[in-house]
Amino acid sequence: MLPKHIAIIMDGNGRWAQLRGRPRTFGHIKGARVAKKIITACAQQGIENLTLYAFSSENWLRPVSEVSFLMTLLRRYLKKEAANLVKENIQFTVIGEIEKLPSDVIEAIQFVKKSTEQNTGMKLTFAISYGSRNEILDAVKKIAAKVKFQEMDIQQINEDVFSKHLQTKDTPDPDLIIRTSGENRLSNFLMWQAAYSEFYFTDILWPDFTEQDLNLALIDFQKR
Ligand code: IPE
Ligand code: IPE
Ligand code: MG
């Protein structure tokens, strides 16, 4: 059986570049190309939902030059890929504190969302400026406000209601989470949603990750 939702922590761009004596930015450029390939591969395999961790809330703490490079890369990627996503019938959406992004990136996101909203194929979610703890706190605040204004009773709060207050409310929980680069942690990614996810960790650095590696993860998932 194929997973209905794959979520990927695309890690190792910096180390990949450093191993080649190049700046970290070089790894991010290659990483973006790999993301494009894997998105297409997942759509072709019939995966219904793909979530890619592109930038965490903690990544804001990186050097300003790296953050601004990543923002430029993201904006360029979105502008360049909009037409391809439409062609591939992929619906694009985002989770994370989008309001913290530079305005030109926000505009690019809105443009791609709008361009792909009629698509009926794979749902592609970019987690950008995303942190699971913050997402959970936001849900708590929304629910607390409803209780305060007597729109909800405390007894009504259950797992299902809570999930409906998360940014991922319209997407099923991931059944497979892949992390590259040999790090075996979640790094503030989909903590609530990962309660029953299968984890697949590989030492391969994200810029080296291929469709074959994706297939290995899928085969491993099918064996469990
Ligand atoms: C993942 O690669 C990409 C982002 C977090 C934006 P890293 O930049 O974390 O690369 P490493 O982990 O330092 O090698
Ligand atoms: C997680 O990777 C975030 C993304 C892949 C976008 P990091 O490299 O930022 O995570 P840590 O710092 O190693 O936990
Ligand atoms: Mg990393």
mmCIF file of C-alpha atoms and ligand atoms in Angstrom:
data_model
loop_
_atom_site.group_PDB
_atom_site.id
_atom_site.type_symbol
_atom_site.label_atom_id
_atom_site.label_comp_id
_atom_site.label_asym_id
_atom_site.label_seq_id
_atom_site.Cartn_x
_atom_site.Cartn_y
_atom_site.Cartn_z
ATOM 1 C CA MET A 1 0.000 0.000 0.000
ATOM 2 C CA LEU A 2 1.218 3.490 -0.826
ATOM 3 C CA PRO A 3 1.342 6.082 1.945
ATOM 4 C CA LYS A 4 -1.427 8.656 1.524
ATOM 5 C CA HIS A 5 0.768 11.359 2.947
ATOM 6 C CA ILE A 6 4.557 11.555 2.833
ATOM 7 C CA ALA A 7 6.307 14.305 4.794
ATOM 8 C CA ILE A 8 10.003 14.958 4.186
ATOM 9 C CA ILE A 9 12.592 16.758 6.317
ATOM 10 C CA MET A 10 14.981 17.767 3.539
ATOM 11 C CA ASP A 11 18.215 17.979 5.510
ATOM 12 C CA GLY A 12 21.927 18.080 4.693
ATOM 13 C CA ASN A 13 22.277 20.808 2.061
ATOM 14 C CA GLY A 14 24.999 22.646 3.965
ATOM 15 C CA ARG A 15 27.107 19.555 4.660
ATOM 16 C CA TRP A 16 26.765 18.452 1.044
ATOM 17 C CA ALA A 17 28.216 21.753 -0.136
ATOM 18 C CA GLN A 18 30.924 21.836 2.549
ATOM 19 C CA LEU A 19 32.095 18.359 1.513
ATOM 20 C CA ARG A 20 32.718 19.872 -1.909
ATOM 21 C CA GLY A 21 34.501 22.935 -0.541
ATOM 22 C CA ARG A 22 31.610 25.151 -1.649
ATOM 23 C CA PRO A 23 29.449 27.642 0.261
ATOM 24 C CA ARG A 24 26.283 26.306 1.927
ATOM 25 C CA THR A 25 24.192 28.237 -0.599
ATOM 26 C CA PHE A 26 25.465 25.890 -3.320
ATOM 27 C CA GLY A 27 23.851 23.026 -1.422
ATOM 28 C CA HIS A 28 20.558 24.883 -1.159
ATOM 29 C CA ILE A 29 20.491 25.407 -4.935
ATOM 30 C CA LYS A 30 21.049 21.687 -5.548
ATOM 31 C CA GLY A 31 18.524 20.893 -2.810
ATOM 32 C CA ALA A 32 15.831 22.917 -4.583
ATOM 33 C CA ARG A 33 16.444 20.943 -7.794
ATOM 34 C CA VAL A 34 16.099 17.687 -5.904
ATOM 35 C CA ALA A 35 12.843 18.909 -4.338
ATOM 36 C CA LYS A 36 11.446 19.564 -7.821
ATOM 37 C CA LYS A 37 12.350 16.019 -8.955
ATOM 38 C CA ILE A 38 10.890 14.379 -5.857
ATOM 39 C CA ILE A 39 7.658 16.386 -6.140
ATOM 40 C CA THR A 40 7.185 15.141 -9.706
ATOM 41 C CA ALA A 41 8.098 11.571 -8.724
ATOM 42 C CA CYS A 42 5.573 11.542 -5.870
ATOM 43 C CA ALA A 43 2.827 12.948 -8.092
ATOM 44 C CA GLN A 44 3.568 10.314 -10.737
ATOM 45 C CA GLN A 45 3.498 7.527 -8.153
ATOM 46 C CA GLY A 46 0.001 8.620 -7.129
ATOM 47 C CA ILE A 47 0.902 9.977 -3.688
ATOM 48 C CA GLU A 48 -2.070 12.095 -2.545
ATOM 49 C CA ASN A 49 -0.252 14.400 -0.126
ATOM 50 C CA LEU A 50 3.358 15.518 0.083
ATOM 51 C CA THR A 51 4.643 17.910 2.743
ATOM 52 C CA LEU A 52 8.152 19.320 2.465
ATOM 53 C CA TYR A 53 9.910 20.979 5.387
ATOM 54 C CA ALA A 54 11.585 23.867 3.600
ATOM 55 C CA PHE A 55 12.301 26.333 6.424
ATOM 56 C CA SER A 56 11.732 25.935 10.149
ATOM 57 C CA SER A 57 10.855 28.632 12.682
ATOM 58 C CA GLU A 58 14.336 28.007 14.166
ATOM 59 C CA ASN A 59 15.988 28.555 10.771
ATOM 60 C CA TRP A 60 15.362 32.309 11.240
ATOM 61 C CA LEU A 61 18.315 32.158 13.674
ATOM 62 C CA ARG A 62 20.766 31.329 10.874
ATOM 63 C CA PRO A 63 23.105 34.046 9.549
ATOM 64 C CA VAL A 64 21.170 36.832 7.807
ATOM 65 C CA SER A 65 22.978 36.143 4.524
ATOM 66 C CA GLU A 66 21.873 32.485 4.489
ATOM 67 C CA VAL A 67 18.277 33.380 5.425
ATOM 68 C CA SER A 68 18.043 35.985 2.696
ATOM 69 C CA PHE A 69 19.553 33.579 0.170
ATOM 70 C CA LEU A 70 16.948 30.954 1.107
ATOM 71 C CA MET A 71 14.158 33.534 0.720
ATOM 72 C CA THR A 72 15.411 34.509 -2.733
ATOM 73 C CA LEU A 73 15.682 30.869 -3.723
ATOM 74 C CA LEU A 74 12.147 30.211 -2.513
ATOM 75 C CA ARG A 75 10.722 33.174 -4.414
ATOM 76 C CA ARG A 76 12.524 32.170 -7.611
ATOM 77 C CA TYR A 77 11.452 28.562 -7.214
ATOM 78 C CA LEU A 78 7.789 29.526 -6.776
ATOM 79 C CA LYS A 79 7.782 31.885 -9.757
ATOM 80 C CA LYS A 80 9.505 29.361 -11.969
ATOM 81 C CA GLU A 81 7.489 26.327 -10.894
ATOM 82 C CA ALA A 82 3.945 27.756 -10.897
ATOM 83 C CA ALA A 83 3.290 26.738 -14.518
ATOM 84 C CA ASN A 84 4.779 23.251 -14.033
ATOM 85 C CA LEU A 85 2.662 22.629 -10.947
ATOM 86 C CA VAL A 86 -0.439 23.574 -12.945
ATOM 87 C CA LYS A 87 0.660 21.237 -15.737
ATOM 88 C CA GLU A 88 1.224 18.404 -13.265
ATOM 89 C CA ASN A 89 -2.231 19.024 -11.709
ATOM 90 C CA ILE A 90 -0.620 19.632 -8.296
ATOM 91 C CA GLN A 91 -2.394 21.786 -5.673
ATOM 92 C CA PHE A 92 0.029 23.955 -3.760
ATOM 93 C CA THR A 93 -0.382 25.161 -0.206
ATOM 94 C CA VAL A 94 1.740 26.251 2.757
ATOM 95 C CA ILE A 95 1.853 25.882 6.531
ATOM 96 C CA GLY A 96 3.870 28.034 8.910
ATOM 97 C CA GLU A 97 4.074 31.638 10.044
ATOM 98 C CA ILE A 98 3.840 32.993 6.537
ATOM 99 C CA GLU A 99 3.330 36.568 7.771
ATOM 100 C CA LYS A 100 6.975 36.602 8.922
ATOM 101 C CA LEU A 101 8.241 36.131 5.337
ATOM 102 C CA PRO A 102 9.356 39.012 3.091
ATOM 103 C CA SER A 103 6.403 40.483 1.186
ATOM 104 C CA ASP A 104 7.669 39.365 -2.235
ATOM 105 C CA VAL A 105 7.794 35.755 -1.007
ATOM 106 C CA ILE A 106 4.260 36.063 0.417
ATOM 107 C CA GLU A 107 3.082 37.374 -2.963
ATOM 108 C CA ALA A 108 4.749 34.479 -4.782
ATOM 109 C CA ILE A 109 3.066 32.003 -2.418
ATOM 110 C CA GLN A 110 -0.362 33.600 -2.965
ATOM 111 C CA PHE A 111 0.198 33.507 -6.708
ATOM 112 C CA VAL A 112 1.070 29.798 -6.778
ATOM 113 C CA LYS A 113 -1.779 28.912 -4.407
ATOM 114 C CA LYS A 114 -4.251 30.769 -6.617
ATOM 115 C CA SER A 115 -2.822 29.328 -9.843
ATOM 116 C CA THR A 116 -3.129 25.739 -8.590
ATOM 117 C CA GLU A 117 -6.334 25.879 -6.537
ATOM 118 C CA GLN A 118 -8.458 24.223 -9.229
ATOM 119 C CA ASN A 119 -6.031 21.312 -9.573
ATOM 120 C CA THR A 120 -7.266 17.907 -8.468
ATOM 121 C CA GLY A 121 -4.020 15.915 -8.224
ATOM 122 C CA MET A 122 -1.441 15.647 -5.448
ATOM 123 C CA LYS A 123 -1.616 18.201 -2.666
ATOM 124 C CA LEU A 124 1.819 19.694 -2.100
ATOM 125 C CA THR A 125 2.393 21.537 1.176
ATOM 126 C CA PHE A 126 5.513 23.581 1.859
ATOM 127 C CA ALA A 127 6.256 24.040 5.569
ATOM 128 C CA ILE A 128 7.886 27.472 5.621
ATOM 129 C CA SER A 129 8.703 29.401 8.790
ATOM 130 C CA TYR A 130 6.995 26.397 10.369
ATOM 131 C CA GLY A 131 7.312 25.135 13.921
ATOM 132 C CA SER A 132 5.062 22.517 15.437
ATOM 133 C CA ARG A 133 5.114 23.923 18.979
ATOM 134 C CA ASN A 134 3.979 27.290 17.717
ATOM 135 C CA GLU A 135 1.266 25.688 15.576
ATOM 136 C CA ILE A 136 0.007 23.819 18.657
ATOM 137 C CA LEU A 137 0.081 26.993 20.784
ATOM 138 C CA ASP A 138 -1.939 28.819 18.120
ATOM 139 C CA ALA A 139 -4.535 26.048 18.200
ATOM 140 C CA VAL A 140 -4.686 26.295 22.003
ATOM 141 C CA LYS A 141 -5.246 30.074 21.758
ATOM 142 C CA LYS A 142 -8.029 29.668 19.172
ATOM 143 C CA ILE A 143 -9.786 27.054 21.286
ATOM 144 C CA ALA A 144 -9.326 29.063 24.500
ATOM 145 C CA ALA A 145 -10.886 32.103 22.800
ATOM 146 C CA LYS A 146 -13.888 30.010 21.715
ATOM 147 C CA VAL A 147 -14.364 28.759 25.268
ATOM 148 C CA LYS A 148 -13.987 32.267 26.653
ATOM 149 C CA PHE A 149 -16.641 33.637 24.298
ATOM 150 C CA GLN A 150 -18.859 30.626 25.007
ATOM 151 C CA GLU A 151 -18.729 29.315 21.430
ATOM 152 C CA MET A 152 -17.382 26.025 22.760
ATOM 153 C CA ASP A 153 -17.703 23.990 25.922
ATOM 154 C CA ILE A 154 -14.559 22.530 27.558
ATOM 155 C CA GLN A 155 -16.110 19.061 27.335
ATOM 156 C CA GLN A 156 -16.249 19.379 23.549
ATOM 157 C CA ILE A 157 -12.450 19.601 23.225
ATOM 158 C CA ASN A 158 -11.179 16.277 21.904
ATOM 159 C CA GLU A 159 -8.439 15.061 19.533
ATOM 160 C CA ASP A 160 -10.566 15.619 16.467
ATOM 161 C CA VAL A 161 -11.561 19.154 17.470
ATOM 162 C CA PHE A 162 -7.939 19.949 18.303
ATOM 163 C CA SER A 163 -6.710 18.678 14.917
ATOM 164 C CA LYS A 164 -9.268 20.908 13.214
ATOM 165 C CA HIS A 165 -7.579 23.947 14.784
ATOM 166 C CA LEU A 166 -4.146 23.109 13.375
ATOM 167 C CA GLN A 167 -2.895 24.512 10.070
ATOM 168 C CA THR A 168 -2.911 20.974 8.705
ATOM 169 C CA LYS A 169 -6.675 20.596 9.286
ATOM 170 C CA ASP A 170 -7.400 19.782 5.631
ATOM 171 C CA THR A 171 -4.649 17.169 5.245
ATOM 172 C CA PRO A 172 -4.563 13.657 6.727
ATOM 173 C CA ASP A 173 -1.743 12.907 9.178
ATOM 174 C CA PRO A 174 1.485 11.777 7.478
ATOM 175 C CA ASP A 175 1.820 7.999 7.380
ATOM 176 C CA LEU A 176 5.481 8.216 6.363
ATOM 177 C CA ILE A 177 8.057 10.779 7.507
ATOM 178 C CA ILE A 178 11.426 10.730 5.766
ATOM 179 C CA ARG A 179 14.494 12.549 7.083
ATOM 180 C CA THR A 180 17.754 12.674 5.162
ATOM 181 C CA SER A 181 21.329 13.408 6.294
ATOM 182 C CA GLY A 182 21.593 10.982 9.210
ATOM 183 C CA GLU A 183 19.855 13.161 11.807
ATOM 184 C CA ASN A 184 17.219 11.130 13.628
ATOM 185 C CA ARG A 185 14.966 13.796 15.086
ATOM 186 C CA LEU A 186 11.803 15.702 14.282
ATOM 187 C CA SER A 187 13.184 19.258 14.680
ATOM 188 C CA ASN A 188 9.779 20.757 15.544
ATOM 189 C CA PHE A 189 8.042 19.229 12.506
ATOM 190 C CA LEU A 190 4.416 17.937 12.663
ATOM 191 C CA MET A 191 4.698 16.711 16.266
ATOM 192 C CA TRP A 192 0.976 16.256 16.868
ATOM 193 C CA GLN A 193 0.395 14.833 13.401
ATOM 194 C CA ALA A 194 3.281 12.324 13.659
ATOM 195 C CA ALA A 195 1.687 10.376 16.545
ATOM 196 C CA TYR A 196 1.363 7.239 14.366
ATOM 197 C CA SER A 197 3.716 8.005 11.468
ATOM 198 C CA GLU A 198 6.317 5.525 10.287
ATOM 199 C CA PHE A 199 9.805 7.065 10.268
ATOM 200 C CA TYR A 200 12.403 6.484 7.594
ATOM 201 C CA PHE A 201 15.868 7.854 8.279
ATOM 202 C CA THR A 202 18.633 7.769 5.703
ATOM 203 C CA ASP A 203 22.246 8.993 5.819
ATOM 204 C CA ILE A 204 21.956 10.325 2.272
ATOM 205 C CA LEU A 205 22.278 14.108 2.172
ATOM 206 C CA TRP A 206 19.251 15.799 0.599
ATOM 207 C CA PRO A 207 21.099 17.060 -2.535
ATOM 208 C CA ASP A 208 22.039 13.405 -3.265
ATOM 209 C CA PHE A 209 18.516 12.041 -2.695
ATOM 210 C CA THR A 210 17.053 10.461 -5.847
ATOM 211 C CA GLU A 211 13.824 8.865 -7.066
ATOM 212 C CA GLN A 212 15.500 5.497 -6.334
ATOM 213 C CA ASP A 213 15.989 6.536 -2.713
ATOM 214 C CA LEU A 214 12.331 7.527 -2.564
ATOM 215 C CA ASN A 215 11.410 4.079 -3.884
ATOM 216 C CA LEU A 216 13.576 2.425 -1.192
ATOM 217 C CA ALA A 217 11.652 4.378 1.440
ATOM 218 C CA LEU A 218 8.349 3.312 -0.110
ATOM 219 C CA ILE A 219 9.413 -0.356 -0.223
ATOM 220 C CA ASP A 220 10.498 -0.145 3.414
ATOM 221 C CA PHE A 221 7.135 1.411 4.313
ATOM 222 C CA GLN A 222 5.254 -1.373 2.531
ATOM 223 C CA LYS A 223 7.093 -4.024 4.560
ATOM 224 C CA ARG A 224 5.990 -2.614 7.924
HETATM 225 C C1 IPE B 1 18.403 21.679 5.051
HETATM 226 O O1 IPE B 1 19.785 21.645 4.977
HETATM 227 C C2 IPE B 1 17.818 22.932 4.429
HETATM 228 C C3 IPE B 1 17.309 23.898 5.389
HETATM 229 C C4 IPE B 1 17.232 23.753 6.690
HETATM 230 C C5 IPE B 1 16.843 25.160 4.838
HETATM 231 P P1 IPE B 1 20.700 22.366 6.073
HETATM 232 O O2 IPE B 1 20.889 23.785 5.651
HETATM 233 O O3 IPE B 1 20.141 22.155 7.423
HETATM 234 O O4 IPE B 1 22.056 21.588 5.895
HETATM 235 P P2 IPE B 1 22.962 20.962 7.036
HETATM 236 O O5 IPE B 1 22.062 20.174 7.938
HETATM 237 O O6 IPE B 1 23.601 22.106 7.745
HETATM 238 O O7 IPE B 1 23.950 20.112 6.307
HETATM 239 C C1 IPE B 2 15.131 20.982 9.878
HETATM 240 O O1 IPE B 2 16.500 20.939 9.598
HETATM 241 C C2 IPE B 2 14.458 21.995 9.020
HETATM 242 C C3 IPE B 2 14.483 21.755 7.573
HETATM 243 C C4 IPE B 2 14.967 20.703 6.971
HETATM 244 C C5 IPE B 2 13.891 22.790 6.792
HETATM 245 P P1 IPE B 2 17.569 21.721 10.482
HETATM 246 O O2 IPE B 2 18.891 21.375 9.929
HETATM 247 O O3 IPE B 2 17.213 23.138 10.553
HETATM 248 O O4 IPE B 2 17.331 21.071 11.920
HETATM 249 P P2 IPE B 2 18.317 20.881 13.123
HETATM 250 O O5 IPE B 2 18.771 22.246 13.495
HETATM 251 O O6 IPE B 2 19.429 20.029 12.646
HETATM 252 O O7 IPE B 2 17.499 20.213 14.176
HETATM 253 MG MG MG B 3 20.325 20.709 8.842
#
